[in-house]
């Protein structure tokens, strides 16, 4: 694909704006349903989120690793709608594969060693604190997933502030899930906070990637 063609694809179109608006509407429906205790609304809206965001990114010429990460996130979203133990592990695996795609997307861009040390300390503290309260069969999977997630969150900062904030919110969202699995006290409407931070994380990661690729003026994010 030529540079001129790639640049043309980066310019927002009617379709890309419509898809971004649809993503925003699905996010509002999902979060509103969680606050209202309307489970059916959540069940309908949650599976729509990442396909809409991925389609939006594709209209702007998103690189394949970004599209793959978003679609693997969608797989995790769908699996986690089930309360079954196997679905939780499968969903975690789908998200883990998505984090690998994000790491491929970030490549070898430079990041701050000090920030890396902060993330490493956060990971170690979180795992040590959660470990005794996690179900025995989930301790190793959660620890391994947490390592990969933290690496993704740290490396996301290589794409700038938006993506870096997205990575940190992804880490926060999944930490809220982990504390729930461990039986720790939770915020009121815990699923709302999990989804709020998660939706913001995926959007900001997408925004940061597109902005780094094409520049602020060529995208609507």
PDB file of C-alpha atoms in Angstrom:
ATOM      1  CA  UNK A   1       0.000   0.000   0.000  1.00  0.00           C
ATOM      2  CA  UNK A   2       1.414   3.394  -0.963  1.00  0.00           C
ATOM      3  CA  UNK A   3       1.947   6.203   1.497  1.00  0.00           C
ATOM      4  CA  UNK A   4      -0.667   8.307  -0.281  1.00  0.00           C
ATOM      5  CA  UNK A   5      -3.250   5.529  -0.028  1.00  0.00           C
ATOM      6  CA  UNK A   6      -2.506   4.978   3.665  1.00  0.00           C
ATOM      7  CA  UNK A   7      -2.842   8.684   4.387  1.00  0.00           C
ATOM      8  CA  UNK A   8      -6.150   8.805   2.539  1.00  0.00           C
ATOM      9  CA  UNK A   9      -7.486   5.961   4.619  1.00  0.00           C
ATOM     10  CA  UNK A  10      -6.513   7.831   7.778  1.00  0.00           C
ATOM     11  CA  UNK A  11      -8.864  10.716   7.020  1.00  0.00           C
ATOM     12  CA  UNK A  12     -12.182  10.337   8.921  1.00  0.00           C
ATOM     13  CA  UNK A  13     -15.133   9.418   6.729  1.00  0.00           C
ATOM     14  CA  UNK A  14     -18.860   9.337   7.266  1.00  0.00           C
ATOM     15  CA  UNK A  15     -18.576   5.609   7.969  1.00  0.00           C
ATOM     16  CA  UNK A  16     -15.809   6.030  10.543  1.00  0.00           C
ATOM     17  CA  UNK A  17     -17.730   8.771  12.349  1.00  0.00           C
ATOM     18  CA  UNK A  18     -20.888   6.661  12.359  1.00  0.00           C
ATOM     19  CA  UNK A  19     -19.002   3.675  13.783  1.00  0.00           C
ATOM     20  CA  UNK A  20     -17.416   5.802  16.502  1.00  0.00           C
ATOM     21  CA  UNK A  21     -20.831   7.219  17.398  1.00  0.00           C
ATOM     22  CA  UNK A  22     -22.277   3.696  17.503  1.00  0.00           C
ATOM     23  CA  UNK A  23     -19.451   2.634  19.807  1.00  0.00           C
ATOM     24  CA  UNK A  24     -20.226   5.558  22.094  1.00  0.00           C
ATOM     25  CA  UNK A  25     -23.917   4.661  22.092  1.00  0.00           C
ATOM     26  CA  UNK A  26     -23.172   1.012  22.919  1.00  0.00           C
ATOM     27  CA  UNK A  27     -20.864   2.141  25.730  1.00  0.00           C
ATOM     28  CA  UNK A  28     -23.566   4.419  27.161  1.00  0.00           C
ATOM     29  CA  UNK A  29     -26.132   1.620  26.955  1.00  0.00           C
ATOM     30  CA  UNK A  30     -23.818  -0.853  28.658  1.00  0.00           C
ATOM     31  CA  UNK A  31     -22.798   1.470  31.472  1.00  0.00           C
ATOM     32  CA  UNK A  32     -26.354   2.725  31.971  1.00  0.00           C
ATOM     33  CA  UNK A  33     -27.636  -0.846  32.113  1.00  0.00           C
ATOM     34  CA  UNK A  34     -25.063  -1.748  34.755  1.00  0.00           C
ATOM     35  CA  UNK A  35     -26.038   1.214  36.897  1.00  0.00           C
ATOM     36  CA  UNK A  36     -29.729   0.397  36.502  1.00  0.00           C
ATOM     37  CA  UNK A  37     -29.248  -3.307  37.168  1.00  0.00           C
ATOM     38  CA  UNK A  38     -30.638  -4.122  33.705  1.00  0.00           C
ATOM     39  CA  UNK A  39     -28.716  -7.301  32.910  1.00  0.00           C
ATOM     40  CA  UNK A  40     -30.348  -7.749  29.509  1.00  0.00           C
ATOM     41  CA  UNK A  41     -29.051  -4.355  28.374  1.00  0.00           C
ATOM     42  CA  UNK A  42     -25.538  -5.343  29.453  1.00  0.00           C
ATOM     43  CA  UNK A  43     -25.804  -8.693  27.692  1.00  0.00           C
ATOM     44  CA  UNK A  44     -26.819  -6.932  24.469  1.00  0.00           C
ATOM     45  CA  UNK A  45     -24.448  -3.966  24.576  1.00  0.00           C
ATOM     46  CA  UNK A  46     -21.204  -5.544  25.778  1.00  0.00           C
ATOM     47  CA  UNK A  47     -20.657  -7.810  22.735  1.00  0.00           C
ATOM     48  CA  UNK A  48     -21.156  -4.824  20.411  1.00  0.00           C
ATOM     49  CA  UNK A  49     -18.431  -2.640  21.877  1.00  0.00           C
ATOM     50  CA  UNK A  50     -15.186  -3.993  20.480  1.00  0.00           C
ATOM     51  CA  UNK A  51     -16.454  -5.001  17.017  1.00  0.00           C
ATOM     52  CA  UNK A  52     -17.644  -1.400  16.562  1.00  0.00           C
ATOM     53  CA  UNK A  53     -14.345   0.003  17.816  1.00  0.00           C
ATOM     54  CA  UNK A  54     -12.384  -2.419  15.627  1.00  0.00           C
ATOM     55  CA  UNK A  55     -14.477  -1.528  12.573  1.00  0.00           C
ATOM     56  CA  UNK A  56     -13.901   2.163  13.280  1.00  0.00           C
ATOM     57  CA  UNK A  57     -10.151   1.585  13.513  1.00  0.00           C
ATOM     58  CA  UNK A  58     -10.151  -0.411  10.280  1.00  0.00           C
ATOM     59  CA  UNK A  59     -11.808   2.462   8.396  1.00  0.00           C
ATOM     60  CA  UNK A  60      -8.816   4.571   9.429  1.00  0.00           C
ATOM     61  CA  UNK A  61      -6.280   2.016   8.219  1.00  0.00           C
ATOM     62  CA  UNK A  62      -5.516   0.405  11.586  1.00  0.00           C
ATOM     63  CA  UNK A  63      -2.523  -1.961  11.615  1.00  0.00           C
ATOM     64  CA  UNK A  64      -3.371  -5.652  11.856  1.00  0.00           C
ATOM     65  CA  UNK A  65      -2.044  -6.111  15.433  1.00  0.00           C
ATOM     66  CA  UNK A  66      -4.427  -3.404  16.678  1.00  0.00           C
ATOM     67  CA  UNK A  67      -7.406  -4.962  14.923  1.00  0.00           C
ATOM     68  CA  UNK A  68      -6.446  -8.408  16.227  1.00  0.00           C
ATOM     69  CA  UNK A  69      -6.071  -7.093  19.796  1.00  0.00           C
ATOM     70  CA  UNK A  70      -9.532  -5.539  19.698  1.00  0.00           C
ATOM     71  CA  UNK A  71     -11.175  -8.657  18.263  1.00  0.00           C
ATOM     72  CA  UNK A  72      -9.464 -10.871  20.851  1.00  0.00           C
ATOM     73  CA  UNK A  73     -10.773  -8.475  23.480  1.00  0.00           C
ATOM     74  CA  UNK A  74     -14.235  -9.026  22.006  1.00  0.00           C
ATOM     75  CA  UNK A  75     -13.730 -12.777  22.417  1.00  0.00           C
ATOM     76  CA  UNK A  76     -12.850 -12.237  26.052  1.00  0.00           C
ATOM     77  CA  UNK A  77     -15.874  -9.990  26.542  1.00  0.00           C
ATOM     78  CA  UNK A  78     -18.241 -12.634  25.185  1.00  0.00           C
ATOM     79  CA  UNK A  79     -16.684 -15.438  27.205  1.00  0.00           C
ATOM     80  CA  UNK A  80     -16.828 -13.451  30.433  1.00  0.00           C
ATOM     81  CA  UNK A  81     -20.576 -13.014  30.057  1.00  0.00           C
ATOM     82  CA  UNK A  82     -20.725 -16.580  31.378  1.00  0.00           C
ATOM     83  CA  UNK A  83     -20.144 -17.346  35.052  1.00  0.00           C
ATOM     84  CA  UNK A  84     -18.576 -20.740  34.318  1.00  0.00           C
ATOM     85  CA  UNK A  85     -15.007 -21.348  35.493  1.00  0.00           C
ATOM     86  CA  UNK A  86     -13.913 -22.575  32.049  1.00  0.00           C
ATOM     87  CA  UNK A  87     -15.292 -19.401  30.458  1.00  0.00           C
ATOM     88  CA  UNK A  88     -13.308 -17.232  32.872  1.00  0.00           C
ATOM     89  CA  UNK A  89     -10.072 -19.039  32.005  1.00  0.00           C
ATOM     90  CA  UNK A  90     -10.848 -18.996  28.267  1.00  0.00           C
ATOM     91  CA  UNK A  91     -11.711 -15.314  28.442  1.00  0.00           C
ATOM     92  CA  UNK A  92      -8.475 -14.582  30.259  1.00  0.00           C
ATOM     93  CA  UNK A  93      -6.629 -16.505  27.545  1.00  0.00           C
ATOM     94  CA  UNK A  94      -8.311 -14.460  24.822  1.00  0.00           C
ATOM     95  CA  UNK A  95      -7.357 -11.218  26.535  1.00  0.00           C
ATOM     96  CA  UNK A  96      -3.807 -12.508  27.030  1.00  0.00           C
ATOM     97  CA  UNK A  97      -3.521 -13.146  23.293  1.00  0.00           C
ATOM     98  CA  UNK A  98      -4.814  -9.606  22.745  1.00  0.00           C
ATOM     99  CA  UNK A  99      -2.067  -8.231  24.988  1.00  0.00           C
ATOM    100  CA  UNK A 100       0.515 -10.069  22.887  1.00  0.00           C
ATOM    101  CA  UNK A 101      -0.932  -8.343  19.815  1.00  0.00           C
ATOM    102  CA  UNK A 102      -0.645  -4.993  21.567  1.00  0.00           C
ATOM    103  CA  UNK A 103       2.989  -5.741  22.417  1.00  0.00           C
ATOM    104  CA  UNK A 104       3.653  -6.538  18.757  1.00  0.00           C
ATOM    105  CA  UNK A 105       1.984  -3.232  17.849  1.00  0.00           C
ATOM    106  CA  UNK A 106       4.213  -1.282  20.255  1.00  0.00           C
ATOM    107  CA  UNK A 107       7.342  -2.845  18.756  1.00  0.00           C
ATOM    108  CA  UNK A 108      10.667  -1.611  20.104  1.00  0.00           C
ATOM    109  CA  UNK A 109       9.697   1.972  20.779  1.00  0.00           C
ATOM    110  CA  UNK A 110      11.415   3.440  23.815  1.00  0.00           C
ATOM    111  CA  UNK A 111       9.747   3.678  27.214  1.00  0.00           C
ATOM    112  CA  UNK A 112      10.791   5.111  30.559  1.00  0.00           C
ATOM    113  CA  UNK A 113      12.853   2.786  32.813  1.00  0.00           C
ATOM    114  CA  UNK A 114      11.467   4.608  35.861  1.00  0.00           C
ATOM    115  CA  UNK A 115       7.925   3.893  34.711  1.00  0.00           C
ATOM    116  CA  UNK A 116       8.909   0.274  34.176  1.00  0.00           C
ATOM    117  CA  UNK A 117      10.167   0.045  37.756  1.00  0.00           C
ATOM    118  CA  UNK A 118       6.885   1.524  39.003  1.00  0.00           C
ATOM    119  CA  UNK A 119       4.854  -1.019  37.047  1.00  0.00           C
ATOM    120  CA  UNK A 120       7.079  -3.858  38.260  1.00  0.00           C
ATOM    121  CA  UNK A 121       6.569  -2.796  41.867  1.00  0.00           C
ATOM    122  CA  UNK A 122       2.818  -2.547  41.297  1.00  0.00           C
ATOM    123  CA  UNK A 123       2.733  -6.039  39.802  1.00  0.00           C
ATOM    124  CA  UNK A 124       4.725  -7.593  42.633  1.00  0.00           C
ATOM    125  CA  UNK A 125       2.631  -5.892  45.321  1.00  0.00           C
ATOM    126  CA  UNK A 126      -0.669  -6.848  43.700  1.00  0.00           C
ATOM    127  CA  UNK A 127       0.248 -10.502  43.191  1.00  0.00           C
ATOM    128  CA  UNK A 128       1.622 -10.875  46.716  1.00  0.00           C
ATOM    129  CA  UNK A 129      -1.488  -9.326  48.273  1.00  0.00           C
ATOM    130  CA  UNK A 130      -3.997 -11.232  46.133  1.00  0.00           C
ATOM    131  CA  UNK A 131      -2.272 -14.616  46.181  1.00  0.00           C
ATOM    132  CA  UNK A 132      -3.618 -15.965  49.522  1.00  0.00           C
ATOM    133  CA  UNK A 133      -7.208 -15.036  48.678  1.00  0.00           C
ATOM    134  CA  UNK A 134      -7.349 -16.346  45.105  1.00  0.00           C
ATOM    135  CA  UNK A 135      -8.775 -19.833  44.451  1.00  0.00           C
ATOM    136  CA  UNK A 136      -5.848 -22.267  44.294  1.00  0.00           C
ATOM    137  CA  UNK A 137      -6.555 -23.205  40.690  1.00  0.00           C
ATOM    138  CA  UNK A 138      -6.448 -19.577  39.564  1.00  0.00           C
ATOM    139  CA  UNK A 139      -3.286 -18.400  41.308  1.00  0.00           C
ATOM    140  CA  UNK A 140      -0.784 -19.361  38.608  1.00  0.00           C
ATOM    141  CA  UNK A 141      -3.014 -18.315  35.661  1.00  0.00           C
ATOM    142  CA  UNK A 142      -3.807 -14.964  37.275  1.00  0.00           C
ATOM    143  CA  UNK A 143      -0.148 -14.312  38.114  1.00  0.00           C
ATOM    144  CA  UNK A 144       0.942 -15.148  34.562  1.00  0.00           C
ATOM    145  CA  UNK A 145      -1.803 -13.046  33.049  1.00  0.00           C
ATOM    146  CA  UNK A 146      -0.964 -10.169  35.381  1.00  0.00           C
ATOM    147  CA  UNK A 147       2.654 -10.234  34.211  1.00  0.00           C
ATOM    148  CA  UNK A 148       1.600 -10.017  30.566  1.00  0.00           C
ATOM    149  CA  UNK A 149      -0.996  -7.327  31.274  1.00  0.00           C
ATOM    150  CA  UNK A 150       1.487  -5.217  33.208  1.00  0.00           C
ATOM    151  CA  UNK A 151       4.028  -5.514  30.394  1.00  0.00           C
ATOM    152  CA  UNK A 152       1.374  -4.335  27.936  1.00  0.00           C
ATOM    153  CA  UNK A 153       0.369  -1.423  30.182  1.00  0.00           C
ATOM    154  CA  UNK A 154       3.979  -0.328  30.549  1.00  0.00           C
ATOM    155  CA  UNK A 155       4.850  -0.649  26.864  1.00  0.00           C
ATOM    156  CA  UNK A 156       1.673   1.206  25.853  1.00  0.00           C
ATOM    157  CA  UNK A 157       3.329   4.411  27.016  1.00  0.00           C
ATOM    158  CA  UNK A 158       5.672   4.110  24.029  1.00  0.00           C
ATOM    159  CA  UNK A 159       2.788   5.344  21.853  1.00  0.00           C
ATOM    160  CA  UNK A 160       2.287   8.483  23.906  1.00  0.00           C
ATOM    161  CA  UNK A 161       0.023   9.766  26.639  1.00  0.00           C
ATOM    162  CA  UNK A 162      -3.305   8.471  25.289  1.00  0.00           C
ATOM    163  CA  UNK A 163      -2.127   4.891  24.842  1.00  0.00           C
ATOM    164  CA  UNK A 164      -0.190   4.997  28.112  1.00  0.00           C
ATOM    165  CA  UNK A 165      -3.314   6.058  29.982  1.00  0.00           C
ATOM    166  CA  UNK A 166      -5.239   3.326  28.180  1.00  0.00           C
ATOM    167  CA  UNK A 167      -2.752   0.724  29.329  1.00  0.00           C
ATOM    168  CA  UNK A 168      -2.952   1.876  32.938  1.00  0.00           C
ATOM    169  CA  UNK A 169      -6.759   1.824  32.869  1.00  0.00           C
ATOM    170  CA  UNK A 170      -6.711  -1.702  31.432  1.00  0.00           C
ATOM    171  CA  UNK A 171      -4.528  -2.745  34.353  1.00  0.00           C
ATOM    172  CA  UNK A 172      -6.889  -1.047  36.798  1.00  0.00           C
ATOM    173  CA  UNK A 173      -9.951  -2.678  35.241  1.00  0.00           C
ATOM    174  CA  UNK A 174      -8.530  -6.181  35.448  1.00  0.00           C
ATOM    175  CA  UNK A 175      -7.259  -5.556  38.975  1.00  0.00           C
ATOM    176  CA  UNK A 176     -10.821  -4.709  39.983  1.00  0.00           C
ATOM    177  CA  UNK A 177     -11.911  -8.058  38.527  1.00  0.00           C
ATOM    178  CA  UNK A 178      -9.128  -9.886  40.371  1.00  0.00           C
ATOM    179  CA  UNK A 179     -10.036  -8.323  43.709  1.00  0.00           C
ATOM    180  CA  UNK A 180     -13.602  -9.496  43.162  1.00  0.00           C
ATOM    181  CA  UNK A 181     -12.416 -13.043  42.433  1.00  0.00           C
ATOM    182  CA  UNK A 182     -10.331 -12.882  45.612  1.00  0.00           C
ATOM    183  CA  UNK A 183     -13.406 -11.881  47.609  1.00  0.00           C
ATOM    184  CA  UNK A 184     -12.097  -8.475  48.626  1.00  0.00           C
ATOM    185  CA  UNK A 185     -14.527  -5.629  49.442  1.00  0.00           C
ATOM    186  CA  UNK A 186     -15.742  -3.948  46.259  1.00  0.00           C
ATOM    187  CA  UNK A 187     -17.056  -0.566  45.229  1.00  0.00           C
ATOM    188  CA  UNK A 188     -20.823  -0.102  44.823  1.00  0.00           C
ATOM    189  CA  UNK A 189     -21.908  -1.237  41.342  1.00  0.00           C
ATOM    190  CA  UNK A 190     -18.554  -3.000  40.810  1.00  0.00           C
ATOM    191  CA  UNK A 191     -19.297  -4.138  37.260  1.00  0.00           C
ATOM    192  CA  UNK A 192     -19.917  -0.523  36.251  1.00  0.00           C
ATOM    193  CA  UNK A 193     -16.414   0.498  37.344  1.00  0.00           C
ATOM    194  CA  UNK A 194     -14.856  -2.523  35.667  1.00  0.00           C
ATOM    195  CA  UNK A 195     -16.554  -1.727  32.363  1.00  0.00           C
ATOM    196  CA  UNK A 196     -16.002   2.031  32.604  1.00  0.00           C
ATOM    197  CA  UNK A 197     -12.243   1.626  32.990  1.00  0.00           C
ATOM    198  CA  UNK A 198     -12.143  -1.175  30.398  1.00  0.00           C
ATOM    199  CA  UNK A 199     -14.084   0.706  27.715  1.00  0.00           C
ATOM    200  CA  UNK A 200     -11.942   3.800  28.281  1.00  0.00           C
ATOM    201  CA  UNK A 201      -8.794   1.656  28.119  1.00  0.00           C
ATOM    202  CA  UNK A 202      -9.605   0.068  24.766  1.00  0.00           C
ATOM    203  CA  UNK A 203     -10.665   3.385  23.283  1.00  0.00           C
ATOM    204  CA  UNK A 204      -7.539   5.190  24.457  1.00  0.00           C
ATOM    205  CA  UNK A 205      -5.250   2.408  23.233  1.00  0.00           C
ATOM    206  CA  UNK A 206      -6.929   2.651  19.835  1.00  0.00           C
ATOM    207  CA  UNK A 207      -6.785   6.449  19.875  1.00  0.00           C
ATOM    208  CA  UNK A 208      -3.127   6.453  20.842  1.00  0.00           C
ATOM    209  CA  UNK A 209      -2.185   3.966  18.127  1.00  0.00           C
ATOM    210  CA  UNK A 210      -4.041   5.850  15.396  1.00  0.00           C
ATOM    211  CA  UNK A 211      -2.709   9.212  16.514  1.00  0.00           C
ATOM    212  CA  UNK A 212       0.859   7.923  16.554  1.00  0.00           C
ATOM    213  CA  UNK A 213       0.443   6.470  13.074  1.00  0.00           C
ATOM    214  CA  UNK A 214      -1.286   9.372  11.369  1.00  0.00           C
ATOM    215  CA  UNK A 215      -1.094  12.436  13.547  1.00  0.00           C
ATOM    216  CA  UNK A 216      -3.769  14.261  15.498  1.00  0.00           C
ATOM    217  CA  UNK A 217      -5.289  16.095  12.549  1.00  0.00           C
ATOM    218  CA  UNK A 218      -5.951  12.957  10.517  1.00  0.00           C
ATOM    219  CA  UNK A 219      -8.197  11.184  13.014  1.00  0.00           C
ATOM    220  CA  UNK A 220     -11.230  12.030  15.072  1.00  0.00           C
ATOM    221  CA  UNK A 221      -9.809  10.398  18.216  1.00  0.00           C
TER     222      UNK A 221
END
